[in-house]
PDB file of C-alpha atoms in Angstrom:
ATOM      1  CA  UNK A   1     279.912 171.924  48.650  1.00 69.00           C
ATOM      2  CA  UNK A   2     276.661 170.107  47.526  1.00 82.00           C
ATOM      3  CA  UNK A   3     274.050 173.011  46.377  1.00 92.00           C
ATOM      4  CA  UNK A   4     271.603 170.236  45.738  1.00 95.00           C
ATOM      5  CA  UNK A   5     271.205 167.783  48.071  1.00 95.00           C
ATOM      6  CA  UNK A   6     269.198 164.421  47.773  1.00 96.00           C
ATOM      7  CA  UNK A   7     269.685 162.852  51.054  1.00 93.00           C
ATOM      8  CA  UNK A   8     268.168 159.809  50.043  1.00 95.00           C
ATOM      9  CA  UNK A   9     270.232 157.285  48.610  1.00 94.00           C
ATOM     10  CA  UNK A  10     267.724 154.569  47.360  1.00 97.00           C
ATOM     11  CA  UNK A  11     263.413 154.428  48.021  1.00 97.00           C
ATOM     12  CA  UNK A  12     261.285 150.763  47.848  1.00 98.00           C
ATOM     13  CA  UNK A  13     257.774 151.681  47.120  1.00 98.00           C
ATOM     14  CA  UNK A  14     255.356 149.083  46.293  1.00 98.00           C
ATOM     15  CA  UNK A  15     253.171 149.214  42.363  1.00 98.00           C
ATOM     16  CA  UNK A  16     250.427 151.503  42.130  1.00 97.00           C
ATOM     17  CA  UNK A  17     251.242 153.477  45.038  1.00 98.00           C
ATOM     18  CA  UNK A  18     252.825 156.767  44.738  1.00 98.00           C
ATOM     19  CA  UNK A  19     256.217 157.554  45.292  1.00 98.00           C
ATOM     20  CA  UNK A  20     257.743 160.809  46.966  1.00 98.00           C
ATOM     21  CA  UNK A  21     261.166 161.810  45.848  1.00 98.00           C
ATOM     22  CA  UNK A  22     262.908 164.775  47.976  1.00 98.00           C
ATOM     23  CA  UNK A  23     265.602 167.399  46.825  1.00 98.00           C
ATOM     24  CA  UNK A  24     266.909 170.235  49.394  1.00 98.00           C
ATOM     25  CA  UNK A  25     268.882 173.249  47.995  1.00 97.00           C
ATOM     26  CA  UNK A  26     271.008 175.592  49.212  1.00 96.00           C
ATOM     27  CA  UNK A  27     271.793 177.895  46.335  1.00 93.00           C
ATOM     28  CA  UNK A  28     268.920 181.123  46.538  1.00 93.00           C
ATOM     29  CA  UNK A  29     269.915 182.257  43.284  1.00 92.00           C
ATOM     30  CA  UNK A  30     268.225 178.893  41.604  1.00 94.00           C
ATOM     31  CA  UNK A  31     265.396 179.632  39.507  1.00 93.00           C
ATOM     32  CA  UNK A  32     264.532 176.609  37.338  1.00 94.00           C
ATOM     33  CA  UNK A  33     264.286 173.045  38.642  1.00 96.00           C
ATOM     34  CA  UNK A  34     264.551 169.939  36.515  1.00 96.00           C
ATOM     35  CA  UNK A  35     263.725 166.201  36.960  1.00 98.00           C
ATOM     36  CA  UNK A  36     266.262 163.443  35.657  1.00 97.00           C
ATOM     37  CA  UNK A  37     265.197 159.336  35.532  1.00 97.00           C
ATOM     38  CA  UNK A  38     268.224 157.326  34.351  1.00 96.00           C
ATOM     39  CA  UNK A  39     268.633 154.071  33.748  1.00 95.00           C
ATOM     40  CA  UNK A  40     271.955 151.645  33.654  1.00 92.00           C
ATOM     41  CA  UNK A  41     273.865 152.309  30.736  1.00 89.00           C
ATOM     42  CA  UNK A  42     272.191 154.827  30.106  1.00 93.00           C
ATOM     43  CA  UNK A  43     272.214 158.903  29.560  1.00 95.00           C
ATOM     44  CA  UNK A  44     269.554 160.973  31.937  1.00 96.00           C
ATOM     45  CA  UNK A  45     266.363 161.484  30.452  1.00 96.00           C
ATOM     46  CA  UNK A  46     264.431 164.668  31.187  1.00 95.00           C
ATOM     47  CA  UNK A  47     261.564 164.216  33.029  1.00 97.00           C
ATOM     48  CA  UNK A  48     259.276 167.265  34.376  1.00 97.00           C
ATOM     49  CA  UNK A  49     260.914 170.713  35.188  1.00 96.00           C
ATOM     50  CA  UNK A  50     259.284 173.702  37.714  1.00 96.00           C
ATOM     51  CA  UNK A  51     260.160 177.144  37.086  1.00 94.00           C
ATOM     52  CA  UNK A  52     260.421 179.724  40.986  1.00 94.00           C
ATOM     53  CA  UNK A  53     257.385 181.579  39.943  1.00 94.00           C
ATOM     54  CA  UNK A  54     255.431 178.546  40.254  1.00 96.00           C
ATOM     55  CA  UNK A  55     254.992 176.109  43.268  1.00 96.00           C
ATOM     56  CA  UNK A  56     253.651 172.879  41.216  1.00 98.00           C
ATOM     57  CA  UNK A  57     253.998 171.973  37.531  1.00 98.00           C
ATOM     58  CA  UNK A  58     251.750 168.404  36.700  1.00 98.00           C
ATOM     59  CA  UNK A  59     252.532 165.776  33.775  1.00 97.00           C
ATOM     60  CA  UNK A  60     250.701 162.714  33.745  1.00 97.00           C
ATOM     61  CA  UNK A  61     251.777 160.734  36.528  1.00 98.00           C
ATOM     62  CA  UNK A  62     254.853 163.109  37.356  1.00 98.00           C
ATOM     63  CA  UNK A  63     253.638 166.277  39.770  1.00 98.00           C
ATOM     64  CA  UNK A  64     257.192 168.625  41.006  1.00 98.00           C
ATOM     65  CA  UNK A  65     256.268 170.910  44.008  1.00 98.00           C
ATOM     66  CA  UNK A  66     258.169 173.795  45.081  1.00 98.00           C
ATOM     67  CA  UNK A  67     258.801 175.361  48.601  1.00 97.00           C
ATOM     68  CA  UNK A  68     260.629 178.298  47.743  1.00 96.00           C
ATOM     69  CA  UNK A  69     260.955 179.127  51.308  1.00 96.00           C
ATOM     70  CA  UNK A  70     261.993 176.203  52.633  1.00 97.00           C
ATOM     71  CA  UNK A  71     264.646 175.779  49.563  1.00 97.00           C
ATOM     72  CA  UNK A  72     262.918 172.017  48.700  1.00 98.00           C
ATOM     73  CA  UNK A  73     261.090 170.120  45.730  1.00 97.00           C
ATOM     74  CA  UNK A  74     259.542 166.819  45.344  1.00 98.00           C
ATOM     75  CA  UNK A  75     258.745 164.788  42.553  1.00 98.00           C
ATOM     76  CA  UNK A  76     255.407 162.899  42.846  1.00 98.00           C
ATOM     77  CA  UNK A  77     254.144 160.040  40.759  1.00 98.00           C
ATOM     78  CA  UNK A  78     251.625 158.449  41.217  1.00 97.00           C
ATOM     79  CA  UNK A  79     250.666 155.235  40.290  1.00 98.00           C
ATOM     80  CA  UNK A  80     253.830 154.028  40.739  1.00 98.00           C
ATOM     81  CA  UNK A  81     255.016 151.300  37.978  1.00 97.00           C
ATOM     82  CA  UNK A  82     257.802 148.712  37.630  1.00 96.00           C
ATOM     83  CA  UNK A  83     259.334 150.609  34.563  1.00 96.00           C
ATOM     84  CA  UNK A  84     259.325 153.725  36.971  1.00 98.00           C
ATOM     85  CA  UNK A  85     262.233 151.945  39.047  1.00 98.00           C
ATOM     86  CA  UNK A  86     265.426 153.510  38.033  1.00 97.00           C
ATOM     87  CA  UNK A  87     267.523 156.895  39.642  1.00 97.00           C
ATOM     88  CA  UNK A  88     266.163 160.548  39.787  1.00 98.00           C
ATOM     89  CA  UNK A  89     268.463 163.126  39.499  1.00 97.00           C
ATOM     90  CA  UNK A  90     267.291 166.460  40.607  1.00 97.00           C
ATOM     91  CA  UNK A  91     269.000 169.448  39.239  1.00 96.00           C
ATOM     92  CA  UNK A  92     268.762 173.538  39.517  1.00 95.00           C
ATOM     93  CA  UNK A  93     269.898 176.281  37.552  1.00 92.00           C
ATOM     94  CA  UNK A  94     270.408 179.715  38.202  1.00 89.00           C
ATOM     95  CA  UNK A  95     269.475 182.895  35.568  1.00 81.00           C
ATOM     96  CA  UNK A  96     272.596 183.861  34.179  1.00 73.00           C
ATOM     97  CA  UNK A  97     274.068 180.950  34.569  1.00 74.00           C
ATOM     98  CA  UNK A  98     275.257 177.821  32.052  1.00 71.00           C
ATOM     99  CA  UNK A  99     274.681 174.125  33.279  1.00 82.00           C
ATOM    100  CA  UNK A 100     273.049 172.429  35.797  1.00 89.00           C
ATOM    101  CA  UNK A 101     273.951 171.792  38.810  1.00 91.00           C
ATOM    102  CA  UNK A 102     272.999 168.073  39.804  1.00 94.00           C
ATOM    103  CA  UNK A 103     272.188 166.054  43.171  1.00 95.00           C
ATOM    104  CA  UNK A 104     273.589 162.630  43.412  1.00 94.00           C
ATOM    105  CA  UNK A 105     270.106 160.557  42.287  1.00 96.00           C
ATOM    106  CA  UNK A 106     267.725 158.440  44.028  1.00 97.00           C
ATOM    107  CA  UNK A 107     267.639 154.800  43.057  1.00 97.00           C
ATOM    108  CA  UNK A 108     263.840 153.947  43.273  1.00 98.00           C
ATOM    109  CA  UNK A 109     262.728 150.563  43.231  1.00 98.00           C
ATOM    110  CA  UNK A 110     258.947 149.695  42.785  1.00 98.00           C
ATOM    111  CA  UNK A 111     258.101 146.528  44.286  1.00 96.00           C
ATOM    112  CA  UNK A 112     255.292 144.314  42.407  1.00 91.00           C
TER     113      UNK A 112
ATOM    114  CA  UNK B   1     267.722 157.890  15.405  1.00 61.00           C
ATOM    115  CA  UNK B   2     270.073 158.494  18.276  1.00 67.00           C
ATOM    116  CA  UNK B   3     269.456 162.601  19.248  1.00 92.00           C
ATOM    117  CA  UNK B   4     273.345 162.679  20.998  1.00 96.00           C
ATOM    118  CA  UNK B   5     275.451 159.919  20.253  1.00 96.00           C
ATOM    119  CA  UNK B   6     278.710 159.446  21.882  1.00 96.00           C
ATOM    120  CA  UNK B   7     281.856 157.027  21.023  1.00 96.00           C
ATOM    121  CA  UNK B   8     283.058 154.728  22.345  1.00 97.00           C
ATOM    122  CA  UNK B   9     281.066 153.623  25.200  1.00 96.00           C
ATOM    123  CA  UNK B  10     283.505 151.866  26.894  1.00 97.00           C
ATOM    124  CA  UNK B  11     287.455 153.902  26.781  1.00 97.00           C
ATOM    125  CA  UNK B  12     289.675 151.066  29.079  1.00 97.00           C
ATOM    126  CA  UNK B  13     293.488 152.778  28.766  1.00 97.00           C
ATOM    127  CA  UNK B  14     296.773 152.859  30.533  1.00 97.00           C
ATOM    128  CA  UNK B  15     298.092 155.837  32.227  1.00 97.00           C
ATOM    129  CA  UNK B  16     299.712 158.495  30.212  1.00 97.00           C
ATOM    130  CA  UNK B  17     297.791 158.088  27.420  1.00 97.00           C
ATOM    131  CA  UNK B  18     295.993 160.578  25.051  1.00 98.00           C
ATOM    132  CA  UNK B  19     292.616 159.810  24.532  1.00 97.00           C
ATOM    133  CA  UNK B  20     289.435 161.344  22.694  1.00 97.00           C
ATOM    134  CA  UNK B  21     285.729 161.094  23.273  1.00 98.00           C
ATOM    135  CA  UNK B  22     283.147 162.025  20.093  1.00 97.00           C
ATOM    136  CA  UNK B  23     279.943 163.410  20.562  1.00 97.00           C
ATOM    137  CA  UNK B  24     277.785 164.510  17.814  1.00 97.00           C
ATOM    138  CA  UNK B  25     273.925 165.768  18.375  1.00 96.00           C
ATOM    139  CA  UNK B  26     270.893 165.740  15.477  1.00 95.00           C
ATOM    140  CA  UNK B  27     268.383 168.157  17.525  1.00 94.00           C
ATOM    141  CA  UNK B  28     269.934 171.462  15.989  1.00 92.00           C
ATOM    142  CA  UNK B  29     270.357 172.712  19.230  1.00 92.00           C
ATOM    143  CA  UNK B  30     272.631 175.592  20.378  1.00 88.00           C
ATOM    144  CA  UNK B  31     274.325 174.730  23.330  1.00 90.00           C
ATOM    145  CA  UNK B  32     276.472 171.672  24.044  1.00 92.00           C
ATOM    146  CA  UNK B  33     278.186 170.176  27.179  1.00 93.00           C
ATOM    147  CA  UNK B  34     280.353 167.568  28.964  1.00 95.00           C
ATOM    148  CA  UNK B  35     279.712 166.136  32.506  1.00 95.00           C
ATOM    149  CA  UNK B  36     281.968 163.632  34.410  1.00 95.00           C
ATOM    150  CA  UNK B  37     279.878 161.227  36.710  1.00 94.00           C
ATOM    151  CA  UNK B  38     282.681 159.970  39.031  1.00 88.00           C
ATOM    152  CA  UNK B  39     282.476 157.080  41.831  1.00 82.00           C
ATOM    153  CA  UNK B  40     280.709 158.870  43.822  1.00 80.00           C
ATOM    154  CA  UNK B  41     277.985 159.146  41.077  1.00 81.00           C
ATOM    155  CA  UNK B  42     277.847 163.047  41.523  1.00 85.00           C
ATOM    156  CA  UNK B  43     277.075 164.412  37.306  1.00 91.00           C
ATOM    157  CA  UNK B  44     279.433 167.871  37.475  1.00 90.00           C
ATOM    158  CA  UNK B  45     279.468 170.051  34.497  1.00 90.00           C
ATOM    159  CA  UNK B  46     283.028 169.994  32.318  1.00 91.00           C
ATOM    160  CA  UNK B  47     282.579 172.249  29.827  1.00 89.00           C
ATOM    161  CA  UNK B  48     280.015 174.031  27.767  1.00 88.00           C
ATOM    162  CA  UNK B  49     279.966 175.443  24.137  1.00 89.00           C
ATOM    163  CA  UNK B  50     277.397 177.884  22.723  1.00 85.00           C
ATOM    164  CA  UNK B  51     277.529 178.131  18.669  1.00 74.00           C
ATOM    165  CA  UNK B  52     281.232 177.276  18.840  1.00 69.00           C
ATOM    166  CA  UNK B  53     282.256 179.618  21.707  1.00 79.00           C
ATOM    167  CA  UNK B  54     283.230 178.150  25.074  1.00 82.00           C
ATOM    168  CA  UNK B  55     281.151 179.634  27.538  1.00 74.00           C
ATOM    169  CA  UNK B  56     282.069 178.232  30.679  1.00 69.00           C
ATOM    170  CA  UNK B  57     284.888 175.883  32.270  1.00 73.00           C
ATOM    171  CA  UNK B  58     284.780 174.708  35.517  1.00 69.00           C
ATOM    172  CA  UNK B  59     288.120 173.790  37.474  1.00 82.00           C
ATOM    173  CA  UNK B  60     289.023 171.110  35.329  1.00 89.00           C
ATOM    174  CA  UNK B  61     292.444 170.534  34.410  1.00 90.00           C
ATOM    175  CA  UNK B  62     294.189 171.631  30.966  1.00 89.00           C
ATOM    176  CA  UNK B  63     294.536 168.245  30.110  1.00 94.00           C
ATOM    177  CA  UNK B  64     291.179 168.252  29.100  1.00 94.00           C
ATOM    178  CA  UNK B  65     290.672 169.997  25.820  1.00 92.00           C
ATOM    179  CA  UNK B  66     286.871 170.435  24.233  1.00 91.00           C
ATOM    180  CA  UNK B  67     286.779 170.629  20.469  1.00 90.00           C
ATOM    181  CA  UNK B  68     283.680 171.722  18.514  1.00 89.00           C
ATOM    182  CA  UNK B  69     284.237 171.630  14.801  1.00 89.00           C
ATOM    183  CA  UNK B  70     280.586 172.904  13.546  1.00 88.00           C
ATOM    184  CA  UNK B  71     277.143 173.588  16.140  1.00 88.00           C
ATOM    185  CA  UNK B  72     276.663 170.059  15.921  1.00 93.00           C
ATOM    186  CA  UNK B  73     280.142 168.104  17.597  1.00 94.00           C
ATOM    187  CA  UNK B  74     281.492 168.748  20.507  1.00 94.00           C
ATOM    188  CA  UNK B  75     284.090 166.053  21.558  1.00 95.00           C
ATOM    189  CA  UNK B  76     286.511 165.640  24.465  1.00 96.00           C
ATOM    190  CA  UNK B  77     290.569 164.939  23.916  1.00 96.00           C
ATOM    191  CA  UNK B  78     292.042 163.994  27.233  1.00 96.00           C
ATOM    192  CA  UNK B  79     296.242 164.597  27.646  1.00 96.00           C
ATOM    193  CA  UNK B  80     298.340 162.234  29.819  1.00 97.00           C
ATOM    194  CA  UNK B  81     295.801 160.309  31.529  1.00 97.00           C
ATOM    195  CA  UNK B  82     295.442 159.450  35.299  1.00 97.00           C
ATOM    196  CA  UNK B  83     293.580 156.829  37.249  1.00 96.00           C
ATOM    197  CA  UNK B  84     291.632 159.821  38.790  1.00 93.00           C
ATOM    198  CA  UNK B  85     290.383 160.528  34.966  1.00 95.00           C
ATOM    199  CA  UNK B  86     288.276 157.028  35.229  1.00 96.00           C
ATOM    200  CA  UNK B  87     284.622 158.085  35.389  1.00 96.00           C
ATOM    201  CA  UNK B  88     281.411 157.746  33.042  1.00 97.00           C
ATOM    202  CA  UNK B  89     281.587 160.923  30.620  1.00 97.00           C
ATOM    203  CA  UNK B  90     278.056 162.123  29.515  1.00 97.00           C
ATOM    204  CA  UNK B  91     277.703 164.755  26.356  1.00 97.00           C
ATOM    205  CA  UNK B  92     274.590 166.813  26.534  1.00 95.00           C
ATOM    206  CA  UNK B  93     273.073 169.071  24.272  1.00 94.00           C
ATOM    207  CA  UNK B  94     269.661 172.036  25.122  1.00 91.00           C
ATOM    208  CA  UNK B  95     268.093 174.351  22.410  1.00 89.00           C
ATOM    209  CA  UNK B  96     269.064 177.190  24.558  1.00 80.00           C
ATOM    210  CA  UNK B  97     271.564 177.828  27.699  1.00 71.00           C
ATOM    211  CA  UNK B  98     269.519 176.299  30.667  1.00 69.00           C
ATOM    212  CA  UNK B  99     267.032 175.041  29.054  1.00 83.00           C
ATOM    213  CA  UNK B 100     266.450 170.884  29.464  1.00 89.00           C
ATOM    214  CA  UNK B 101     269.293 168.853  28.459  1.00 92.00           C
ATOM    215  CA  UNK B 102     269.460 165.835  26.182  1.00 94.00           C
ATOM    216  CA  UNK B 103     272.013 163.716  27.299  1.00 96.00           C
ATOM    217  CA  UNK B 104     274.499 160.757  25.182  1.00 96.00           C
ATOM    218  CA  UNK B 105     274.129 157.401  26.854  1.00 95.00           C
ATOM    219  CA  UNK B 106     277.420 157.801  28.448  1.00 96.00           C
ATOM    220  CA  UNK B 107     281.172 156.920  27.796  1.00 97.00           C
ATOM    221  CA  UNK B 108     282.970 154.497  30.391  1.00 97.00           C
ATOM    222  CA  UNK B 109     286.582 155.916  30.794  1.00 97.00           C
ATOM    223  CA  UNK B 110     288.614 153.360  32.939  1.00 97.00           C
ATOM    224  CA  UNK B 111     292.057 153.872  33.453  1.00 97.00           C
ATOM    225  CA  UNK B 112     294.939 151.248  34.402  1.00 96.00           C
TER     226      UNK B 112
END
């Protein structure tokens, strides 16, 4: 049973244009969303997290949007560069709860 | 420096065996955890331990004992291993329960 869901398996955007990663979840009692970019061999790095009271948190490049309602997020980043190719794990927790739950990643590849 | 370091990277073993995973963290943080990324690259949470306590264990077999000597270690012995048991193993660490994690660089755990 996937609570988070990142129906996209792998994204090509070109450099300097801005890439739109989507995450769908099922789970109401989420509260806190996170951002993961990993790269091969490598651990996930934290990237940008949005809390439910809010419906965009900003960082540089990185903007997360929230749709409460419509149980999605995005991760925006625009202008898109080569180093941002790698995958994006979005993850959620829930108040009360220990760990994250994770989606299965997005492989993005920025073409020069 | 390294903030969680894990050993080995790479665990290649026969069936049967009994193996151990280290994972020691520098960020003082409270909370640490293990996730199993398996083939189909889905990061689920293993275990979790909160100043030495266990705080939660998903449905993961007994074979697979956590063992935190001090705040700072948390490391994963694994009884009579199976070819199911070949995954990459991430330790994680956050200053508080749900708060971002900090994640090892991974251990590759492939069994014959």
């Amino acid at each position: 049973d996937q609570q988070v869901k990142q129906n996209s398996p792998s994204l090509s955007v070109q450099e300097g244009r801005i890439s739109i990663l989507n995450c769908d979840y099922t789970n109401s009692m989420f509260d806190y969303f996170l951002w993961y970019k990993k790269y091969p061999a490598e651990g996930p790095t934290f990237l940008i997290s949005i809390s439910s009271i809010k419906d965009k948190n900003e960082d540089g490049r990185f903007t997360v949007f929230l749709n409460k309602s419509a149980k999605h997020l995005s991760l925006h980043i625009v202008p898109s560069q080569p180093g941002d190719s790698a995958v994006y794990f979005c993850a959620a927790s829930a108040r009360g709860a220990d760990g994250l739950t994770f989606g299965k990643g997005t492989h993005l590849i920025i073409q020069p | 420096d390294t903030a969680v370091s894990q050993t080995p990277k790479y665990l290649v073993t026969q069936m049967g065996n009994d193996k151990s995973i280290k994972c020691e963290q520098n960020l003082g943080h409270d909370t640490m955890y293990w996730y199993k990324q398996d083939s189909k690259k889905f990061l689920k949470i293993m275990f979790s331990y909160n100043n030495k306590e266990l705080i939660i264990n998903e449905t993961v077999p007994n074979r697979f004992s956590p063992k935190s000597p001090d705040k700072a270690h948390l490391n994963l012995h694994i009884n009579s291993l199976e070819l199911g048991d070949s995954a990459v193993y991430f330790c994680a660490s956050s200053l508080v329960v749900n708060s971002p994690l900090h994640f090892g660089n991974g251990t590759r755990l492939t069994v014959t």
